C-alpha cells in the first residue's frame, strides 16, 4: 500500500508546471552577451567607439560606457512561447530597449 501511495504522490508531483529559469548569475551573463552583440547598441554609440565598460545599474537596466559617452539599455520581457495554449518551459525571453547616447565634452 505504501508503494502505491508513494507512486501516486510522485506521479502527482510530476504533473505540476515547471519553469527552467536560469540562475541569476547565468541570466545576467546572457544579458551581458546580448548587449555586447546587439547592433542597436553599436549604432547608438558614436562611430568608431569601443565599449569600455558594461555596468549593472539595477533590475533590467544596464549602462554601456564608450569613451566620453554612456548609453542606457533596458531589458524587456517577451512573452514565453506557448504550446497548445500553455507557456513552454525555458529561460527568460527578452529584447533590448536601447536609449540615446549621452556624451560629455572634456
Coordinates of C-alpha atoms in Angstrom, one line a residue:
X1 CA 0.0 0.0 0.0
X2 CA 2.8 2.4 0.9
X3 CA 4.4 1.8 -2.6
X4 CA 1.2 2.6 -4.3
X5 CA 0.8 5.8 -2.3
X6 CA 4.4 6.8 -3.0
X7 CA 3.9 6.1 -6.7
X8 CA 0.7 8.2 -6.7
X9 CA 2.5 11.1 -5.0
X10 CA 5.4 11.0 -7.4
X11 CA 3.1 11.0 -10.4
X12 CA 1.1 13.9 -8.9
X13 CA 4.2 16.0 -8.4
X14 CA 5.4 15.3 -12.0
X15 CA 2.2 16.9 -13.3
X16 CA 3.0 20.3 -11.7
X17 CA 4.2 23.1 -14.0
X18 CA 8.0 23.5 -14.0
X19 CA 10.0 26.6 -15.1
X20 CA 13.6 26.2 -16.0
X21 CA 14.7 29.7 -15.3
X22 CA 18.5 30.3 -15.3
X23 CA 20.3 31.1 -12.1
X24 CA 20.7 34.9 -11.6
X25 CA 24.4 34.9 -12.4
X26 CA 23.8 32.9 -15.6
X27 CA 20.8 35.1 -16.7
X28 CA 22.9 38.2 -16.2
X29 CA 25.7 36.8 -18.3
X30 CA 23.2 36.0 -21.1
X31 CA 22.0 39.7 -20.9
X32 CA 25.6 41.0 -20.9
X33 CA 26.4 39.0 -24.1
X34 CA 23.2 40.1 -25.8
X35 CA 24.0 43.8 -25.1
X36 CA 27.6 43.4 -26.3
X37 CA 26.5 41.7 -29.5
X38 CA 23.5 44.0 -30.2
X39 CA 23.7 46.1 -33.4
X40 CA 21.3 48.7 -32.0
X41 CA 23.8 49.4 -29.2
X42 CA 26.6 49.7 -31.7
X43 CA 24.6 52.1 -33.9
X44 CA 23.6 54.3 -30.9
X45 CA 27.2 54.9 -29.9
X46 CA 29.4 57.4 -31.9
X47 CA 31.1 55.9 -34.9
X48 CA 34.4 54.2 -34.0
X49 CA 33.6 54.0 -30.3
X50 CA 34.7 50.9 -28.4
X51 CA 32.7 49.7 -25.4
X52 CA 34.9 50.2 -22.3
X53 CA 32.5 49.0 -19.6
X54 CA 29.1 47.5 -19.1
X55 CA 27.6 48.3 -15.7
X56 CA 24.6 46.7 -14.0
X57 CA 22.5 49.7 -12.7
X58 CA 19.5 47.8 -11.4
X59 CA 16.9 45.2 -12.3
X60 CA 16.8 45.1 -16.1
X61 CA 18.9 48.2 -16.5
X62 CA 22.5 48.4 -17.8
X63 CA 24.8 51.3 -18.7
X64 CA 27.3 51.0 -21.5
X65 CA 30.3 53.3 -21.5
X66 CA 32.4 54.1 -24.6
X67 CA 34.9 56.9 -24.2
X68 CA 33.1 60.0 -23.1
X69 CA 29.7 58.6 -24.0
X70 CA 27.2 56.5 -22.0
X71 CA 24.1 54.6 -23.1
X72 CA 21.4 53.0 -21.0
X73 CA 20.0 49.7 -22.2
X74 CA 16.8 48.2 -20.7
X75 CA 15.9 44.5 -20.8
X76 CA 12.2 44.0 -21.6
X77 CA 10.4 40.7 -21.2
X78 CA 9.0 39.0 -24.3
X79 CA 6.1 36.5 -23.9
X80 CA 7.1 32.9 -23.4
X81 CA 6.4 30.7 -26.4
X82 CA 3.3 28.6 -26.0
X83 CA 2.4 25.0 -27.0
X84 CA -1.3 24.3 -27.1
X85 CA -2.0 27.4 -25.0
X86 CA 0.4 26.5 -22.2
X87 CA 3.7 28.6 -21.8
X88 CA 6.7 26.5 -22.6
X89 CA 9.4 25.8 -20.0
X90 CA 12.8 27.6 -20.6
X91 CA 15.0 30.5 -19.9
X92 CA 13.7 34.1 -19.9
X93 CA 12.9 35.5 -23.4
X94 CA 13.8 39.2 -23.7
X95 CA 14.5 42.1 -26.0
X96 CA 16.7 45.1 -25.6
X97 CA 15.4 48.7 -25.5
X98 CA 18.4 50.9 -26.4
X99 CA 18.3 54.5 -25.1
X100 CA 20.0 57.6 -26.6
X101 CA 23.8 58.0 -26.0
X102 CA 24.8 60.9 -23.8
X103 CA 28.3 62.3 -24.5
X104 CA 30.2 64.8 -22.3
X105 CA 32.8 67.2 -23.6
X106 CA 36.2 67.1 -21.9

